[in-house]
Structures are given as C-alpha cells and as structure tokens.
PDB file of C-alpha atoms in Angstrom:
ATOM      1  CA  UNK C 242       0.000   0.000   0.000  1.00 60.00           C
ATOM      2  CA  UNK C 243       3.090   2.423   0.588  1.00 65.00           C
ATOM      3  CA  UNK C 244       3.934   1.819  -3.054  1.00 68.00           C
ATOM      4  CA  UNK C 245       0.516   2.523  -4.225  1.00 60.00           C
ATOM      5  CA  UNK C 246       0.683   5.816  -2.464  1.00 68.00           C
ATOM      6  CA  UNK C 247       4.087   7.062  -3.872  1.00 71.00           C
ATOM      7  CA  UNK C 248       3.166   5.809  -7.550  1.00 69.00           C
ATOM      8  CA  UNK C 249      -0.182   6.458  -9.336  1.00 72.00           C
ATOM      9  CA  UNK C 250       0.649   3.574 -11.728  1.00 74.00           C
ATOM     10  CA  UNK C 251       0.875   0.749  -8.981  1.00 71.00           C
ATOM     11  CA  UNK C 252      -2.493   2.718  -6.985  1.00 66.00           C
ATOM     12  CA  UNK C 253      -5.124   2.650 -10.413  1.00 71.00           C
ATOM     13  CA  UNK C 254      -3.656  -1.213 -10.632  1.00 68.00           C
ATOM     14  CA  UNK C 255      -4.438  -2.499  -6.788  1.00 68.00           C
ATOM     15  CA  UNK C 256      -7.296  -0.509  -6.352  1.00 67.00           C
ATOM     16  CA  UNK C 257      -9.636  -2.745  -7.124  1.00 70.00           C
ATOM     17  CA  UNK C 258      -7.709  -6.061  -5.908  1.00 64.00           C
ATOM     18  CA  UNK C 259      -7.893  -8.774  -3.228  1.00 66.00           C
ATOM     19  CA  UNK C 260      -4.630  -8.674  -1.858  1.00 61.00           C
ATOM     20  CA  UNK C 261      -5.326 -11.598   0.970  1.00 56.00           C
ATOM     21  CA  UNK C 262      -2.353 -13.878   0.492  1.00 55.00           C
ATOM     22  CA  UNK C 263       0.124 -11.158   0.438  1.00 56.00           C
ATOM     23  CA  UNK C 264       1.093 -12.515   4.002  1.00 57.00           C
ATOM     24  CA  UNK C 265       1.852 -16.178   2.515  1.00 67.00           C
ATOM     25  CA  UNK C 266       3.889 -14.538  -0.510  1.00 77.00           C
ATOM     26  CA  UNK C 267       6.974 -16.626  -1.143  1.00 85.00           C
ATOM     27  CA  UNK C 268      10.248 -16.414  -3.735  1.00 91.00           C
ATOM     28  CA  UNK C 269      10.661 -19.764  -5.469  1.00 88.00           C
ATOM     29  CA  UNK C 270      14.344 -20.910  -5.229  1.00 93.00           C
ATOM     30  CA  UNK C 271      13.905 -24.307  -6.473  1.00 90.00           C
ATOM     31  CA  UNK C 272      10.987 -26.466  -7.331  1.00 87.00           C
ATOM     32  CA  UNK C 273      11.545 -30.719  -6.930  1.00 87.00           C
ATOM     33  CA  UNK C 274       9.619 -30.990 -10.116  1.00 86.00           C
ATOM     34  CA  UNK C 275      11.619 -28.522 -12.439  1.00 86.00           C
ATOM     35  CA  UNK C 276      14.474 -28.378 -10.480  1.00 91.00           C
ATOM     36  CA  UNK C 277      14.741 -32.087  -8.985  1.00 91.00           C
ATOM     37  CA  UNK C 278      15.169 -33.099  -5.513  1.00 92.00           C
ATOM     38  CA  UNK C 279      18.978 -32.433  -5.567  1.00 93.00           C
ATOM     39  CA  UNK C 280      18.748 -28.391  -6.118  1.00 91.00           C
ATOM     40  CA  UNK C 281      15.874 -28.096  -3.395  1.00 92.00           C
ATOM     41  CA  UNK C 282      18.216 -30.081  -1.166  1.00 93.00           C
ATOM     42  CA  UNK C 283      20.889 -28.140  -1.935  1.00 93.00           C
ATOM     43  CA  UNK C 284      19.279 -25.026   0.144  1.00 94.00           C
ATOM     44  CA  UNK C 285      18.985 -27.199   3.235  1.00 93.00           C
ATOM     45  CA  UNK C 286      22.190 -25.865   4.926  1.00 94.00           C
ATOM     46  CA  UNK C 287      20.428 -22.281   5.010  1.00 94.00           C
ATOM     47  CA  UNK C 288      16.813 -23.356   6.342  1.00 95.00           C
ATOM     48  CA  UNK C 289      15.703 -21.047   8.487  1.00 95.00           C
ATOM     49  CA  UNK C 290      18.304 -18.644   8.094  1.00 96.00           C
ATOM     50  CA  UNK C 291      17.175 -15.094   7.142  1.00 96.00           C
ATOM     51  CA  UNK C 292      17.690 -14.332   3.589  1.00 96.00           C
ATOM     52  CA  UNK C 293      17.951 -10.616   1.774  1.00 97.00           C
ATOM     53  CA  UNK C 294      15.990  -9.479  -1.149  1.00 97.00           C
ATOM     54  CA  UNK C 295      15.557  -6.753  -2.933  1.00 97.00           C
ATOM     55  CA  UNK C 296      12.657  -5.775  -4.922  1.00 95.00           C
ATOM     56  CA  UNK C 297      13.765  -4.243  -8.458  1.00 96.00           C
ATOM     57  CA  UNK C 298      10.380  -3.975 -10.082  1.00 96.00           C
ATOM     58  CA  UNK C 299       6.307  -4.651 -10.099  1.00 93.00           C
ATOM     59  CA  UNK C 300       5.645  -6.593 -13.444  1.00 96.00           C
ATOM     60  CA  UNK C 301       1.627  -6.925 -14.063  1.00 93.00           C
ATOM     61  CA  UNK C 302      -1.004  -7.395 -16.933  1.00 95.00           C
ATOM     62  CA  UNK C 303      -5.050  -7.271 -15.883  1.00 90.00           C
ATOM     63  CA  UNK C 304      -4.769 -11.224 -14.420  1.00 93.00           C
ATOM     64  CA  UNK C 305      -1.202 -10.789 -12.533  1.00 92.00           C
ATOM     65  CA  UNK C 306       1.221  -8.830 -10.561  1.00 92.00           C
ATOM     66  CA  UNK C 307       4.455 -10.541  -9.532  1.00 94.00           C
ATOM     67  CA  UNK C 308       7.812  -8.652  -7.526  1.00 94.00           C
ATOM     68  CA  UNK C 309      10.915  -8.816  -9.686  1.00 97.00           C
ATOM     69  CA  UNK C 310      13.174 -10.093  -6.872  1.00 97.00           C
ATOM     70  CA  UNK C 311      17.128 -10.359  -6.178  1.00 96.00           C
ATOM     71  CA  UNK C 312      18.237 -12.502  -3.709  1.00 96.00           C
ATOM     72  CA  UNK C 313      21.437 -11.500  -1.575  1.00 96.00           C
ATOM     73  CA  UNK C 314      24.056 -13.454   0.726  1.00 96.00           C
ATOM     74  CA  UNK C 315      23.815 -15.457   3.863  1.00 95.00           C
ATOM     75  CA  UNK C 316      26.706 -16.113   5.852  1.00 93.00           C
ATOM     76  CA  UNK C 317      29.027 -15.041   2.624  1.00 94.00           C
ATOM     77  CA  UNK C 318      27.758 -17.071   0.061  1.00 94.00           C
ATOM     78  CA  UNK C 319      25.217 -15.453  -2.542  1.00 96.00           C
ATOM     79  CA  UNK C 320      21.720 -17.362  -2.836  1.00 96.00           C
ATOM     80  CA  UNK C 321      20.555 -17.919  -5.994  1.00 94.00           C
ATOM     81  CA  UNK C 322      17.633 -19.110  -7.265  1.00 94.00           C
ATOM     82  CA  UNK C 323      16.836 -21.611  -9.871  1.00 94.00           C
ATOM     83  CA  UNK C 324      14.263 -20.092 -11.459  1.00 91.00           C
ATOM     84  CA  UNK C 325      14.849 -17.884 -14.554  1.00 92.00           C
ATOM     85  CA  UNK C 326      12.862 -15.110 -13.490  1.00 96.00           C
ATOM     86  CA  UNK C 327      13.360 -15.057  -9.432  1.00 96.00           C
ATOM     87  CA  UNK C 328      10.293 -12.968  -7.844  1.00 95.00           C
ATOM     88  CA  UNK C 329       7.125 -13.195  -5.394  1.00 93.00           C
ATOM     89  CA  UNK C 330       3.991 -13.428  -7.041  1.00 91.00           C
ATOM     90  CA  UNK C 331       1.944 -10.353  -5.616  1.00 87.00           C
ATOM     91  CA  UNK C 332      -1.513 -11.085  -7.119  1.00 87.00           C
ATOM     92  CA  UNK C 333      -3.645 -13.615  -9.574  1.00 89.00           C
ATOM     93  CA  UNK C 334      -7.112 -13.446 -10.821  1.00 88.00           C
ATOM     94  CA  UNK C 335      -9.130 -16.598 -10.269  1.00 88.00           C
ATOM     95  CA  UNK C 336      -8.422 -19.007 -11.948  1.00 93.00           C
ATOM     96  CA  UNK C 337      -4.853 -18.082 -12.781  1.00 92.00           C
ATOM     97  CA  UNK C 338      -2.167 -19.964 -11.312  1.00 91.00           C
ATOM     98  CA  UNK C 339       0.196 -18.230  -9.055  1.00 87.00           C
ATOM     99  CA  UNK C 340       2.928 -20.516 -11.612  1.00 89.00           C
ATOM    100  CA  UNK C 341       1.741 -18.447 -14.362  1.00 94.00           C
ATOM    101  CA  UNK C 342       3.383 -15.432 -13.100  1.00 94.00           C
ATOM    102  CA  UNK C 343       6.909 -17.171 -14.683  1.00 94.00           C
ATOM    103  CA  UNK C 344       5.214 -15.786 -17.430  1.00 97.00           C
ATOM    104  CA  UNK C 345       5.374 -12.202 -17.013  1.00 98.00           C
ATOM    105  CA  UNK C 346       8.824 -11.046 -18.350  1.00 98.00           C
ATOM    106  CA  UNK C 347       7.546 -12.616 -21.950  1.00 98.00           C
ATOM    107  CA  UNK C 348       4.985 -10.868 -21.301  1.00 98.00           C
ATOM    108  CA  UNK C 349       6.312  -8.093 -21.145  1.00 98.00           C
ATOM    109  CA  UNK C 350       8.404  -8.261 -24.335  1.00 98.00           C
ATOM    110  CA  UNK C 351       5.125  -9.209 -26.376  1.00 98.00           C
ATOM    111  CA  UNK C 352       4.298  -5.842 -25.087  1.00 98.00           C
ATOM    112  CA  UNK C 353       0.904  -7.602 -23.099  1.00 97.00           C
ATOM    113  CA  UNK C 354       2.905  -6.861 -19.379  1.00 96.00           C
ATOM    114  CA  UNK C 355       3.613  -3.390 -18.089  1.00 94.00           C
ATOM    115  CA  UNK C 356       6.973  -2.852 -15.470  1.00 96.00           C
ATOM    116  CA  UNK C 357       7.684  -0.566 -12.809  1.00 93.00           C
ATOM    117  CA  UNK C 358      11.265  -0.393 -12.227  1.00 94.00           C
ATOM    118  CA  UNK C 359      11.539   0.731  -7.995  1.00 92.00           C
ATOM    119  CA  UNK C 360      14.555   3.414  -7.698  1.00 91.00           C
ATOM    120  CA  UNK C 361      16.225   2.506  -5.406  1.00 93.00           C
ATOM    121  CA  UNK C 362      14.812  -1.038  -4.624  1.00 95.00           C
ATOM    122  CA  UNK C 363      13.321  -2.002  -2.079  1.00 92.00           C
ATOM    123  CA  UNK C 364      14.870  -4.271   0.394  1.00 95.00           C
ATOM    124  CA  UNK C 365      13.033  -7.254   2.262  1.00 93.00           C
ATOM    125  CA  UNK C 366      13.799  -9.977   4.034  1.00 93.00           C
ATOM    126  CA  UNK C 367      12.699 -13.386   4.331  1.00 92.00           C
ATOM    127  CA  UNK C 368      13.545 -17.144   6.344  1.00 93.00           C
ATOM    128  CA  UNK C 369      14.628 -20.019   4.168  1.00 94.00           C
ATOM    129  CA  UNK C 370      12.046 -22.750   4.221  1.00 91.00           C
ATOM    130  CA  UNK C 371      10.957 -25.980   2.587  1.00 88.00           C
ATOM    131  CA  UNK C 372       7.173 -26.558   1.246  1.00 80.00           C
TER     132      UNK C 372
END
C-alpha cells in the first residue's frame, strides 16, 4: 500500500484487488519438479536462516502482478535461485495460477505486461524454508 501511495501507476492497478495472500507470498528458489530433488536439497544448509531481497520492479497485466526479486548473501555465500525469473507473485485473478506469473517477463516483451522499475529497490527480508 506504501507503493501505491508514492506511484499512481501501482495505486489505479491495486485498487480494485484482493490482496489476501500477500502474508503467505513466497520467492521460489527451487521447485523438486523442475528443479529435482537435488537443487531443493541443496538449500537445506540455510533453512531457516534469514535471507535478503531486494525488490527491483512490479511486473503486471489485468490477471497478474508478480515482484521482480534479487536474492542476496547469507553467511558469505550469494543465494541464488533456480528459477529464470526469481520474484514473489503479488496477485492472480481466479483461476490463474500463481505458476503463471513465470510468465510475465515474456509478457512483457510481447508488449501484453507493463513494469515498474523501484529506484532505489526495495529491500526485504525473508527465512529459508521448505514446502
């Protein structure tokens, strides 16, 4: 909501949206089925450890808004995720998967996705889990 009152852009797009599993918003570092088991296990030494992120940009069409996200370092070593587009699906429509959100940078270069870069980023945290 602080976003939405410091840029007209993001406020026209969330007025009108449920935003009610914002609090279980998550960043996909590796998924067993397109990663396989061995890059989700590869994680495990940093469960529940508190990773940076920063937030570089809202990507969104009129069925999706995702975070473009960066992940930063724990303990020295940089965490990267597995996914070509790292971010935290913000918002779906129903009946759109929160999966199809991968989706959004082509979107964007079909010219059907608008972006909002964030200058300077914003910078969140979050705790390494498994689900």
């Amino acid at each position: 909501m602080q976003l939405a009152q410091s840029n007209p852009k993001i406020n026209e797009f969330l007025k009108d949206k449920r935003l009610e599993n914002v609090n279980r918003a998550h960043l996909t570092l590796a998924h067993k089925r397109s990663h396989g088991i061995k890059a989700v296990a590869d994680y495990g030494i940093y469960h529940n450890k508190k990773v940076p992120v920063e937030l570089t940009a809202l990507l969104f069409t009129d069925k999706m808004a995702a975070f473009e996200a960066c992940t930063g370092s724990v303990e020295g070593e940089k965490i990267v995720s597995k996914n070509s587009w790292p971010h935290i699906t913000l918002w779906t429509a129903e009946g759109v998967a929160a999966k199809d959100a991968n989706m959004l940078p082509q979107l964007l270069a079909e010219g059907k996705a608008n972006r909002i870069d964030f200058n300077p980023p914003i910078n969140i945290s979050g705790t390494l889990d498994f689900y």
